[in-house]
PDB file of C-alpha atoms in Angstrom:
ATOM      1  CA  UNK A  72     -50.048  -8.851  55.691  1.00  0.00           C
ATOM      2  CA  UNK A  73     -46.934 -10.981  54.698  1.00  0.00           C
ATOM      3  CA  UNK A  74     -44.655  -9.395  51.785  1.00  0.00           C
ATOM      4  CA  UNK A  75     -42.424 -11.448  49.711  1.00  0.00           C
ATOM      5  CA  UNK A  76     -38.470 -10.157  48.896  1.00  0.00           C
ATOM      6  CA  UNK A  77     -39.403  -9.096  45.828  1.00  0.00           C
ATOM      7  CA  UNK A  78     -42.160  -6.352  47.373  1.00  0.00           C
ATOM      8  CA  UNK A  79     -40.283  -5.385  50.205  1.00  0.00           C
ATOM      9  CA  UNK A  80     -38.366  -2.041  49.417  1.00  0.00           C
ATOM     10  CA  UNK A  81     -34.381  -2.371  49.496  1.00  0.00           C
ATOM     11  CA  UNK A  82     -33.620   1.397  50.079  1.00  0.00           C
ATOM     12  CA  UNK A  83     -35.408   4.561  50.477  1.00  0.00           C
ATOM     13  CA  UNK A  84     -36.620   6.171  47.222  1.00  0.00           C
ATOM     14  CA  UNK A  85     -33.629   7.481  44.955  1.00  0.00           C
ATOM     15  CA  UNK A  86     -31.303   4.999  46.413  1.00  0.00           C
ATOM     16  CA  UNK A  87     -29.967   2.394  44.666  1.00  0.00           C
ATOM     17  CA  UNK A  88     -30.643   3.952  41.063  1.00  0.00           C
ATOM     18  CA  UNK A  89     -26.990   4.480  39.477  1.00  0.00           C
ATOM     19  CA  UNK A  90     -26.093   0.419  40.551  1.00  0.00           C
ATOM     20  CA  UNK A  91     -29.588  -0.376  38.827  1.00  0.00           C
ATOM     21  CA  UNK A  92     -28.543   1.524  35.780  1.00  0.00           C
ATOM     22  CA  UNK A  93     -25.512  -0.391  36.023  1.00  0.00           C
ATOM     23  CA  UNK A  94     -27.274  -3.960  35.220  1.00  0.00           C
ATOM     24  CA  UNK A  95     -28.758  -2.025  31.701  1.00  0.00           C
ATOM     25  CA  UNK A  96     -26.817  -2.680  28.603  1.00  0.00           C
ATOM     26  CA  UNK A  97     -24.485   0.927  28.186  1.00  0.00           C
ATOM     27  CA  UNK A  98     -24.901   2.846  24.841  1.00  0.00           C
ATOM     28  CA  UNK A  99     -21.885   3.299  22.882  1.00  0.00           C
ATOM     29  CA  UNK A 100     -21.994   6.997  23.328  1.00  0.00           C
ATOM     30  CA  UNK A 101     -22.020   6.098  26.534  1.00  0.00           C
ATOM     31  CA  UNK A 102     -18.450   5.493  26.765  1.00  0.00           C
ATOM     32  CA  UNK A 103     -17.346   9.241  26.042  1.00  0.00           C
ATOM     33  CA  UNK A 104     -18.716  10.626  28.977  1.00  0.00           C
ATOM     34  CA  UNK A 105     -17.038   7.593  31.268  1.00  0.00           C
ATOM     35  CA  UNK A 106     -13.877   7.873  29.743  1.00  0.00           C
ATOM     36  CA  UNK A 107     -12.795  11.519  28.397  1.00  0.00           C
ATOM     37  CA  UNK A 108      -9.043  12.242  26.768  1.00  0.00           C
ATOM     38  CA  UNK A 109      -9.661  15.890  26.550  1.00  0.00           C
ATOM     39  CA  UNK A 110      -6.417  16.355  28.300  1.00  0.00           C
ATOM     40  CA  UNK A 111      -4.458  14.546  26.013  1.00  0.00           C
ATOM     41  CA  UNK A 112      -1.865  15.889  23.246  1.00  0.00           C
ATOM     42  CA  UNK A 113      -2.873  15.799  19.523  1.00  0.00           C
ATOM     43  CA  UNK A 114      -6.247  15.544  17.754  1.00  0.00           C
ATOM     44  CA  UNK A 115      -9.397  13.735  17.893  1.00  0.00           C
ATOM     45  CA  UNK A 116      -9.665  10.344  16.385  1.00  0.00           C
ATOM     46  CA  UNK A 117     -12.458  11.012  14.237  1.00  0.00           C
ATOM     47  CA  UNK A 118     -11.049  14.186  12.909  1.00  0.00           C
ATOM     48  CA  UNK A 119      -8.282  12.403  11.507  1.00  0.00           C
ATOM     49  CA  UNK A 120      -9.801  10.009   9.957  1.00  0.00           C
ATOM     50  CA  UNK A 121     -12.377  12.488   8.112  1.00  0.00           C
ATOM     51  CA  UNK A 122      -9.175  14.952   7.217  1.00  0.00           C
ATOM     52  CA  UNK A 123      -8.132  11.751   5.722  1.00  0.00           C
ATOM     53  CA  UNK A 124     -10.613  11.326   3.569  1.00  0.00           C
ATOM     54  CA  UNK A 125     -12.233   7.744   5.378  1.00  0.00           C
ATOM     55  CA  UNK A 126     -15.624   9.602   6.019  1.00  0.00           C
ATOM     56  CA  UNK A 127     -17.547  12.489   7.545  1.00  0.00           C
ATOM     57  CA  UNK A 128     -17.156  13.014  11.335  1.00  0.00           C
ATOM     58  CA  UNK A 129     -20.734  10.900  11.676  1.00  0.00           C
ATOM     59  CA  UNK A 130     -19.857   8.347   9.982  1.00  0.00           C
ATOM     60  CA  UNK A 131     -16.108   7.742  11.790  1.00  0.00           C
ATOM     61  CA  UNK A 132     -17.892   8.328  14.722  1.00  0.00           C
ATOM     62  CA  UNK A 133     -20.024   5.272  14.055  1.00  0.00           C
ATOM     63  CA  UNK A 134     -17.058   3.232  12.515  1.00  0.00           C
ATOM     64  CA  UNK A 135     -15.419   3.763  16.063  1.00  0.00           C
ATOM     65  CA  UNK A 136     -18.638   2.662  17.767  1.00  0.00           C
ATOM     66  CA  UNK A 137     -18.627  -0.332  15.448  1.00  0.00           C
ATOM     67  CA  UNK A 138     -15.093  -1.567  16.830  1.00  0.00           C
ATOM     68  CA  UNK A 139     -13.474  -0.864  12.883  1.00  0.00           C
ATOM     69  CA  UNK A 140     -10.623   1.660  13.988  1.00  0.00           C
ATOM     70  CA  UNK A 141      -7.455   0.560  15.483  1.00  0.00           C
ATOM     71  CA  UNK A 142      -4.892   2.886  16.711  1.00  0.00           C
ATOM     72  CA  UNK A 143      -1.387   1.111  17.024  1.00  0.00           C
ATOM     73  CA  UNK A 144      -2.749  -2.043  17.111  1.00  0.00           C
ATOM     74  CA  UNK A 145      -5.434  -1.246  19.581  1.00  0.00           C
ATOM     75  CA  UNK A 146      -9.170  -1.478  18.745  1.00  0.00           C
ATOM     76  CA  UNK A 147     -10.721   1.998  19.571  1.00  0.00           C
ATOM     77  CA  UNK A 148     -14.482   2.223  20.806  1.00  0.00           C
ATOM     78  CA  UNK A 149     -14.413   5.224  23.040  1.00  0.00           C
ATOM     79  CA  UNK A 150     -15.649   8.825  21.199  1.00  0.00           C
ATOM     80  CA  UNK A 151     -13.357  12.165  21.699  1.00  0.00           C
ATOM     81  CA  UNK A 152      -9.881   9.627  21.693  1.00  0.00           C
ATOM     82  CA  UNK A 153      -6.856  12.037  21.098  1.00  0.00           C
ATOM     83  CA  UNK A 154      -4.357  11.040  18.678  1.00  0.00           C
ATOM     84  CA  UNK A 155      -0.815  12.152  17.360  1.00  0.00           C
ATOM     85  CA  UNK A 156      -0.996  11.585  13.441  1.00  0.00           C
ATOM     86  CA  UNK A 157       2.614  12.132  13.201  1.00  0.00           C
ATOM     87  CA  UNK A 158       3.089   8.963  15.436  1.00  0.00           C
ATOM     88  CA  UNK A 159       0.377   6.443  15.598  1.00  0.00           C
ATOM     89  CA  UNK A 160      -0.924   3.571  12.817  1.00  0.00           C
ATOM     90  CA  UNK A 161      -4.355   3.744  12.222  1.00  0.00           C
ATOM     91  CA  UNK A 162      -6.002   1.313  10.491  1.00  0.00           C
ATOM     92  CA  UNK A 163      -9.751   0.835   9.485  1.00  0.00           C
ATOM     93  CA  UNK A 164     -11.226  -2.633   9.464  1.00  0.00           C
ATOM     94  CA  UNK A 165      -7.621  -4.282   9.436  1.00  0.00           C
ATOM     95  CA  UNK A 166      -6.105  -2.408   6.600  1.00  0.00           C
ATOM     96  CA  UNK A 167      -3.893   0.529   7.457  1.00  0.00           C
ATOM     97  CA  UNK A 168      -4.331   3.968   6.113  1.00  0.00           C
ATOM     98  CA  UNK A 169      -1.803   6.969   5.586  1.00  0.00           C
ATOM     99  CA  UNK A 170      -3.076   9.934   7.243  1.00  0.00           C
ATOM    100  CA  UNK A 171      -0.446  11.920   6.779  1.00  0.00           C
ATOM    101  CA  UNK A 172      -1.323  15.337   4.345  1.00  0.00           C
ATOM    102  CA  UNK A 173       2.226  16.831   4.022  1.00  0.00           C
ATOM    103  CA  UNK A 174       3.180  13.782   1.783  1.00  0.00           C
ATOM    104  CA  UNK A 175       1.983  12.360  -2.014  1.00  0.00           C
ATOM    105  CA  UNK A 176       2.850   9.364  -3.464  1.00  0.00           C
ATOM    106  CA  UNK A 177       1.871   8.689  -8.151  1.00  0.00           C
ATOM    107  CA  UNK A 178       1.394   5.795 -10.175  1.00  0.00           C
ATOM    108  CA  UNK A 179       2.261   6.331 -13.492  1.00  0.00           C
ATOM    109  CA  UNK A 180       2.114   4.036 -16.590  1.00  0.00           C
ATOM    110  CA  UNK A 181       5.667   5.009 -17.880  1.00  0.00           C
ATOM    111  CA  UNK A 182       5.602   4.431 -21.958  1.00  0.00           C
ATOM    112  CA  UNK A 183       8.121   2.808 -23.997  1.00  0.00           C
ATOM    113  CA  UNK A 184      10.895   5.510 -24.984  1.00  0.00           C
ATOM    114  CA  UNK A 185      10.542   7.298 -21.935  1.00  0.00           C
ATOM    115  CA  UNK A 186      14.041   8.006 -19.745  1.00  0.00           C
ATOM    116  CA  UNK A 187      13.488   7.578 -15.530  1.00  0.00           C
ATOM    117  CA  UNK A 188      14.522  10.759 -14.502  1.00  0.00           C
ATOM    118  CA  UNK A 189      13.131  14.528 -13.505  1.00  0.00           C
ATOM    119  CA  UNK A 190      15.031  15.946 -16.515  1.00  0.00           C
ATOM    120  CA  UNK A 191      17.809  15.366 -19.375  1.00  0.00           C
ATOM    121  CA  UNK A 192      20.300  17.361 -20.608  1.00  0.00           C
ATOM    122  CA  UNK A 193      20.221  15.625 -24.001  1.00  0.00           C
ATOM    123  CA  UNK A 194      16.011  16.695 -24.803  1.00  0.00           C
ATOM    124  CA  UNK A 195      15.310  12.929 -24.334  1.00  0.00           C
ATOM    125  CA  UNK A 196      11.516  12.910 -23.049  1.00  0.00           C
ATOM    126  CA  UNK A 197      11.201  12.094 -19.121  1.00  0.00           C
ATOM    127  CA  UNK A 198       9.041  11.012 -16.445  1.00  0.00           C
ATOM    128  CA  UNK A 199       9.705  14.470 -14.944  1.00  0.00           C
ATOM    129  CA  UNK A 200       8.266  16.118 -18.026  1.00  0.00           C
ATOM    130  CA  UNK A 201       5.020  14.064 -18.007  1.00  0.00           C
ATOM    131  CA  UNK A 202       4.414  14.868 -14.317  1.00  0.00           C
ATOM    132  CA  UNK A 203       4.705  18.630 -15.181  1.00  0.00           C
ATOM    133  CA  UNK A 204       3.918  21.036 -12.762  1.00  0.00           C
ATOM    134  CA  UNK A 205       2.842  17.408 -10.636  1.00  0.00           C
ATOM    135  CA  UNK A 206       7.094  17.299 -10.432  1.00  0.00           C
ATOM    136  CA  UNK A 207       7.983  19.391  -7.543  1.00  0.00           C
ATOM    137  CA  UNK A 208       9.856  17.558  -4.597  1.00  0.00           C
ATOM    138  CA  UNK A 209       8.955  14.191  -6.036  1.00  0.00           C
ATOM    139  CA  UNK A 210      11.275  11.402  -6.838  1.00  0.00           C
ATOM    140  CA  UNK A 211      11.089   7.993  -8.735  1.00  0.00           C
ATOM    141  CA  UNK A 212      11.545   4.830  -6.890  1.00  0.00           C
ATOM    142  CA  UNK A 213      13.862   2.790  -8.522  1.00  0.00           C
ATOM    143  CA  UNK A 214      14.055   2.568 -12.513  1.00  0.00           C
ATOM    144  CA  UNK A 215      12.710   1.265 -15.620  1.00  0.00           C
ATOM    145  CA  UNK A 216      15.008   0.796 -18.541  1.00  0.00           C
ATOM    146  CA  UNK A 217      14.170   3.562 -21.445  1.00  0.00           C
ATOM    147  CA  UNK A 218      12.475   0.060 -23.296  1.00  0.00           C
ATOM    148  CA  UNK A 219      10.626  -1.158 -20.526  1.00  0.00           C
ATOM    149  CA  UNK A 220       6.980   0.355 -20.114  1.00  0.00           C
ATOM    150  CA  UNK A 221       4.466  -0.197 -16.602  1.00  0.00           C
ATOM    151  CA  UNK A 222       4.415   1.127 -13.639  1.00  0.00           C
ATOM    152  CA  UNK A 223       6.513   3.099 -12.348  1.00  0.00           C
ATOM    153  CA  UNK A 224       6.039   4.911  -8.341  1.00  0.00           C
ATOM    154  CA  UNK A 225       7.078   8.743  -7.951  1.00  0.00           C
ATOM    155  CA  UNK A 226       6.619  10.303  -4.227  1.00  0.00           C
ATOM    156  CA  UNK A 227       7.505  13.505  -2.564  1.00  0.00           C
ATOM    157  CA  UNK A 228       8.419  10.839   0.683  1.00  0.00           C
ATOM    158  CA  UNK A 229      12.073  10.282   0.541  1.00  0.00           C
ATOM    159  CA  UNK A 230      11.759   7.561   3.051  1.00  0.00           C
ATOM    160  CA  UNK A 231       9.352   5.468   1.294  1.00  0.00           C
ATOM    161  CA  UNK A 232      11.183   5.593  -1.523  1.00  0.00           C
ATOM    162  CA  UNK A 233      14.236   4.660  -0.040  1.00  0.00           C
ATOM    163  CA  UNK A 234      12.903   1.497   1.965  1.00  0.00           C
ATOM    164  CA  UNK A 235      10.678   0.357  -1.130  1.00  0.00           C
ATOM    165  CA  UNK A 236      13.661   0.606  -3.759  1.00  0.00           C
ATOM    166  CA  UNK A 237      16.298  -0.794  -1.091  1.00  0.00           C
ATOM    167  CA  UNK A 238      17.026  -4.503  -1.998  1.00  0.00           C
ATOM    168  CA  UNK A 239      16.897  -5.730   1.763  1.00  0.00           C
ATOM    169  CA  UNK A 240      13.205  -5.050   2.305  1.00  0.00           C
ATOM    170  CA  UNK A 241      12.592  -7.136  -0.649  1.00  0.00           C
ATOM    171  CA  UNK A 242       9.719  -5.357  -2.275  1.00  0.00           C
ATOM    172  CA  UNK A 243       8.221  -7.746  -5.165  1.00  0.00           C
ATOM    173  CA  UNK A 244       7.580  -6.784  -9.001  1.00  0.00           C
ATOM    174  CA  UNK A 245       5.568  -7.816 -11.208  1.00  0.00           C
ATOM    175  CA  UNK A 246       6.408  -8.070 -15.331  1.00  0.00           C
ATOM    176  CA  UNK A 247       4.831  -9.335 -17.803  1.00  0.00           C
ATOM    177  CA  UNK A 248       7.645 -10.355 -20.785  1.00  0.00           C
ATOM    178  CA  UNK A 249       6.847 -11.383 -24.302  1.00  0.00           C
ATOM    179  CA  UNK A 250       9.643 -13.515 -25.146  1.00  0.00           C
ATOM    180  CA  UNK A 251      10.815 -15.348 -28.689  1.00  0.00           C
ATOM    181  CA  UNK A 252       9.835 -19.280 -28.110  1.00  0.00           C
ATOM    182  CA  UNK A 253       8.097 -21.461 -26.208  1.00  0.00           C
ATOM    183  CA  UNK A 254       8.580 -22.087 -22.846  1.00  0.00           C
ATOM    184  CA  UNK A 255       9.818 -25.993 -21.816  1.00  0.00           C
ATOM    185  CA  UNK A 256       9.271 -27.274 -18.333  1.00  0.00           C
ATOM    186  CA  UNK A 257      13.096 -27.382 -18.155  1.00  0.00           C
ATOM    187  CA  UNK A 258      13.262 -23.499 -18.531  1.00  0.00           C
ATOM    188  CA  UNK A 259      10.368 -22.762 -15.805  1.00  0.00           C
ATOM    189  CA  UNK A 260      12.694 -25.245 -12.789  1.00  0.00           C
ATOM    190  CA  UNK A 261      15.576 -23.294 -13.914  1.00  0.00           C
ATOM    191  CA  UNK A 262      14.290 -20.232 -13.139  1.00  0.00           C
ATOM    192  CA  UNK A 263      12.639 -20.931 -10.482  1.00  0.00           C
ATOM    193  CA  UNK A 264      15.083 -22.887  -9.246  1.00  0.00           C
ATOM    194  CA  UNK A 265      17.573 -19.681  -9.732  1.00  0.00           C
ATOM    195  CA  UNK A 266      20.200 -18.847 -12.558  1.00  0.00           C
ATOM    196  CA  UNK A 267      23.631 -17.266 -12.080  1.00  0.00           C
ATOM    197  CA  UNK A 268      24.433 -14.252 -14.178  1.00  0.00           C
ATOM    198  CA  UNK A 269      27.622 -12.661 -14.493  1.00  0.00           C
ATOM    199  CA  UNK A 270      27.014 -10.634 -11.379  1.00  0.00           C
ATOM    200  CA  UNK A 271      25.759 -13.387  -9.026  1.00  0.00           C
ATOM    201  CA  UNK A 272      22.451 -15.410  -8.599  1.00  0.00           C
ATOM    202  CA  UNK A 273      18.975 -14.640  -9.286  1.00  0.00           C
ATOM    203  CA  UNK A 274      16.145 -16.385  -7.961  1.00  0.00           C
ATOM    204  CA  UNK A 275      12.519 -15.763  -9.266  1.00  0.00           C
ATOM    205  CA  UNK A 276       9.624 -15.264  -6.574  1.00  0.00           C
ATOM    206  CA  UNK A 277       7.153 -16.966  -9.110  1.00  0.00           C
ATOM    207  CA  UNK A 278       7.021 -17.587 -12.731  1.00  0.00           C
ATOM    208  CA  UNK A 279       4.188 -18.822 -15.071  1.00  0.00           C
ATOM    209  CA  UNK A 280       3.491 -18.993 -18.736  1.00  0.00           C
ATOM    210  CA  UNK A 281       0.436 -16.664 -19.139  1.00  0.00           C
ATOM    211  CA  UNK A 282      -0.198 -17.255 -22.937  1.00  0.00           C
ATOM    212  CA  UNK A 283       1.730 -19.010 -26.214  1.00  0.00           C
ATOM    213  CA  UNK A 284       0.840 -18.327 -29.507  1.00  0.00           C
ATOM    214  CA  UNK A 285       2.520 -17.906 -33.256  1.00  0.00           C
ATOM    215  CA  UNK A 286       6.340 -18.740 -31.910  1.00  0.00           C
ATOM    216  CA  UNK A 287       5.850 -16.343 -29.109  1.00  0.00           C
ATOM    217  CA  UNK A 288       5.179 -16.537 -25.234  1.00  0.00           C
ATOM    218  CA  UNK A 289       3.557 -14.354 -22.497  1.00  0.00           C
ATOM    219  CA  UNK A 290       5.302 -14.462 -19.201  1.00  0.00           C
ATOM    220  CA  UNK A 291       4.852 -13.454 -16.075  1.00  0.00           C
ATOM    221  CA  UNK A 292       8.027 -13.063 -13.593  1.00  0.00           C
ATOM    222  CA  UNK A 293       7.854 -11.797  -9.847  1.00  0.00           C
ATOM    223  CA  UNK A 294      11.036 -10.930  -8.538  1.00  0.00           C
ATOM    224  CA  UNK A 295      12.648  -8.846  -5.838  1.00  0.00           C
ATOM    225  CA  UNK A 296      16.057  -7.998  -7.434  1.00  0.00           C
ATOM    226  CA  UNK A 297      16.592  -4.367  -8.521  1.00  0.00           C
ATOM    227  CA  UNK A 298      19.862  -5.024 -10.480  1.00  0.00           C
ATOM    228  CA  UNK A 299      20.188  -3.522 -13.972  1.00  0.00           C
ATOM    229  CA  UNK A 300      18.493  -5.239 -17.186  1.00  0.00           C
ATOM    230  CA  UNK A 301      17.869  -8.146 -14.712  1.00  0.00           C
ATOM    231  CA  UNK A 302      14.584  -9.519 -16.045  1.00  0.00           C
ATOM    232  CA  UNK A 303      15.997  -9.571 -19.448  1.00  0.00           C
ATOM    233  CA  UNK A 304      19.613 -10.514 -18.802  1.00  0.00           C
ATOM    234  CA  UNK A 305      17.918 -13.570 -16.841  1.00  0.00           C
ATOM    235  CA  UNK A 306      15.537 -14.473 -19.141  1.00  0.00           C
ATOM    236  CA  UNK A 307      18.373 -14.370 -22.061  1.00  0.00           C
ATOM    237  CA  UNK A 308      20.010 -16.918 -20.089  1.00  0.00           C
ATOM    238  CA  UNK A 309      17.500 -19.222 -20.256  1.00  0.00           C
ATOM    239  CA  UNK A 310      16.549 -18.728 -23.973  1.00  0.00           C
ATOM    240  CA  UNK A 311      14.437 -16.435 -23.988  1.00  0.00           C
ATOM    241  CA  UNK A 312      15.077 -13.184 -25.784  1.00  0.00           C
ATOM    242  CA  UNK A 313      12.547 -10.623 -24.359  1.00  0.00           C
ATOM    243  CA  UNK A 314      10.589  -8.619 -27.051  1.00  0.00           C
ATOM    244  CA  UNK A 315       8.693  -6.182 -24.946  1.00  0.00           C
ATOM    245  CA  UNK A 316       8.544  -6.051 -20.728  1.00  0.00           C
ATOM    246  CA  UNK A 317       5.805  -4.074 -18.995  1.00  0.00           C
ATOM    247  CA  UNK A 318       6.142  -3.856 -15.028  1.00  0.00           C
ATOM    248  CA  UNK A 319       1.969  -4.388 -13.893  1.00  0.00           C
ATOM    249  CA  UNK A 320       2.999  -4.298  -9.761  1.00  0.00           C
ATOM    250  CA  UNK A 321       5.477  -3.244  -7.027  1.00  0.00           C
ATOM    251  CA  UNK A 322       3.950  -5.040  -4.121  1.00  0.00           C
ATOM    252  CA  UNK A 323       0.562  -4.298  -3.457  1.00  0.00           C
ATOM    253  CA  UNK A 324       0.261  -1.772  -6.456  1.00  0.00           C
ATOM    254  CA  UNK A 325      -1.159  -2.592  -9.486  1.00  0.00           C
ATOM    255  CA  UNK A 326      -0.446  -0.976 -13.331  1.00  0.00           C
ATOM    256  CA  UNK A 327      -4.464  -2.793 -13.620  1.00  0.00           C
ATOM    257  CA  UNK A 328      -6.459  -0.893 -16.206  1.00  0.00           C
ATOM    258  CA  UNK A 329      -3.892   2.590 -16.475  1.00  0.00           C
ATOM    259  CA  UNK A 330      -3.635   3.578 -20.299  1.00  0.00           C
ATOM    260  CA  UNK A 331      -0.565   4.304 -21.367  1.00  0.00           C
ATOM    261  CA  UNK A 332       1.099   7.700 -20.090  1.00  0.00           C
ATOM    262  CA  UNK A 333      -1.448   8.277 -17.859  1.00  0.00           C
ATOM    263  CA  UNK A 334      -0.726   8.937 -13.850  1.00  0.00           C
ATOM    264  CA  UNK A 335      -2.879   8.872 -10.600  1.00  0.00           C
ATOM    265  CA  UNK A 336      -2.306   9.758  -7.194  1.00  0.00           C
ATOM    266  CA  UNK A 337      -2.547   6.914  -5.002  1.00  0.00           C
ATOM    267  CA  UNK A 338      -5.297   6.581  -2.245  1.00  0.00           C
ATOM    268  CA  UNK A 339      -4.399   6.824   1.657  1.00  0.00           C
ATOM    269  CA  UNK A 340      -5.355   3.596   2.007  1.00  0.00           C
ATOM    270  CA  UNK A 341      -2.611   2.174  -0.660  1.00  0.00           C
ATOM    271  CA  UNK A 342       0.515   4.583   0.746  1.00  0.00           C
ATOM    272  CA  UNK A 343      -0.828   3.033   4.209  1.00  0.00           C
ATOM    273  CA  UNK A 344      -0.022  -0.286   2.831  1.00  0.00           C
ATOM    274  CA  UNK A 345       2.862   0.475   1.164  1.00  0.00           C
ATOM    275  CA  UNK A 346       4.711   2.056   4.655  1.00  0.00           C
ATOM    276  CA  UNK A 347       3.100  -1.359   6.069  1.00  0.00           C
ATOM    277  CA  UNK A 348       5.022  -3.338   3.372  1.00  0.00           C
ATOM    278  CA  UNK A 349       8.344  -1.533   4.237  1.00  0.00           C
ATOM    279  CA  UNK A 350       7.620  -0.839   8.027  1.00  0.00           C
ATOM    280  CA  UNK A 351       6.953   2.902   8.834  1.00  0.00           C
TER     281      UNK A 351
END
């Protein structure tokens, strides 16, 4: 009796069964077994990421399967991946995350009358003294003036603090200013424009008039200087006297909906963009 290809056996039984397999679609899970790093230095992937708070072991498990973890720049689908989370950048869906545990990093909504420093050998009230027993190690980064309310960034990492104060990596601040006046068209060029002051030029990121109403103004000013009194020495110069300044960002940090006085410890995913902002 004739037999066409497709009944005539191609190899004795058991034969041929792994390169069969091989045409099936492979399981995710799949992939750990193929591709072990139990030799390698450091930790498992998915026990960093729980440690830092981005899910149970399950669920970063899944994430991994799922193609949403990065290491250095790297997507990550295999399971059991060892990692040095002194060294590497890990970032979930696009957006890095800190991972680090030895370091912490406030936001504080500094009130008006309040010196930037961790004490004050004249009894004035500091930012040091609202942290409290928060105050070990940590450090403010930068200033605001004793007048000037908003947000202000304490951290126990010297680094960070360093880079995102530091005028060359041009970190940008928000303030909102109420000024005395009106603002004219002629003002808003100038500014953004730039305007020298007595200790060189400044040059505003963005500026807008965010409300005007009985003789007064609203304004917001982004800026990257860190020179003393400069948002109200420049807008002075142009005319406009401020009455009250509140800082409401550094970068991607936002004062948003923080009463006054009040401080919270920022999430892993905001110091991760912060050290993305500044590099580290």
């Amino acid at each position: 009796m004739d037999t066409t290809a497709d009944d005539t056996p191609t190899t004795s039984g058991g034969e041929g069964w792994s390169e069969d397999m091989e045409l099936a679609p492979a399981h995710p899970r799949d992939a750990e077994a193929t591709e072990p790093d139990d030799d390698a230095p450091g930790e498992r992937l998915q026990k960093v990421l729980a440690r830092a708070g981005v899910g149970s072991r399950r669920v970063c498990e899944d994430m991994i399967d799922q193609g949403r973890i990065s290491v250095d720049g790297q997507v990550v689908r295999v399971q059991g991946k060892r990692v040095d989370p002194d060294t590497v950048v890990i970032a979930v869906d696009g957006r890095r995350i800190d991972i680090r545990n030895d370091k912490v990093t406030y936001a504080m909504n500094k009130p008006f009358g309040v010196i930037t420093s961790m004490s004050d050998d004249r009894g004035r009230p500091t930012v040091g003294d609202m942290m409290g027993d928060l105050a070990t190690g940590l450090v403010h980064v930068g200033r605001l003036d004793q007048d000037t309310e908003g947000l202000l960034l304490l951290t126990t990492d010297g680094e960070l603090a360093h880079r995102l104060a530091h005028p060359s990596y041009e970190v940008k601040k928000t303030y909102l200013a109420q000024v005395s006046g009106s603002v004219s068209r002629d003002v808003t060029r100038r500014l953004r424009k730039g305007v020298e002051l007595e200790d060189g030029p400044v040059v505003v990121d963005s500026f807008q008039v965010v409300d005007t109403h009985a003789g007064q103004s609203v304004v917001e000013v982004v800026l990257h200087e860190g020179r003393k009194h400069v948002v109200r020495r420049l807008l002075d110069e142009v005319g406009l006297p401020v009455n009250r300044l509140t800082r409401t960002a550094i970068g991607p940090i936002e004062l948003a909906r923080m009463r006054s006085g009040t401080i919270r410890k920022l999430t892993r995913t905001e110091v991760g963009a912060l050290h993305e902002l500044v590099g580290l």
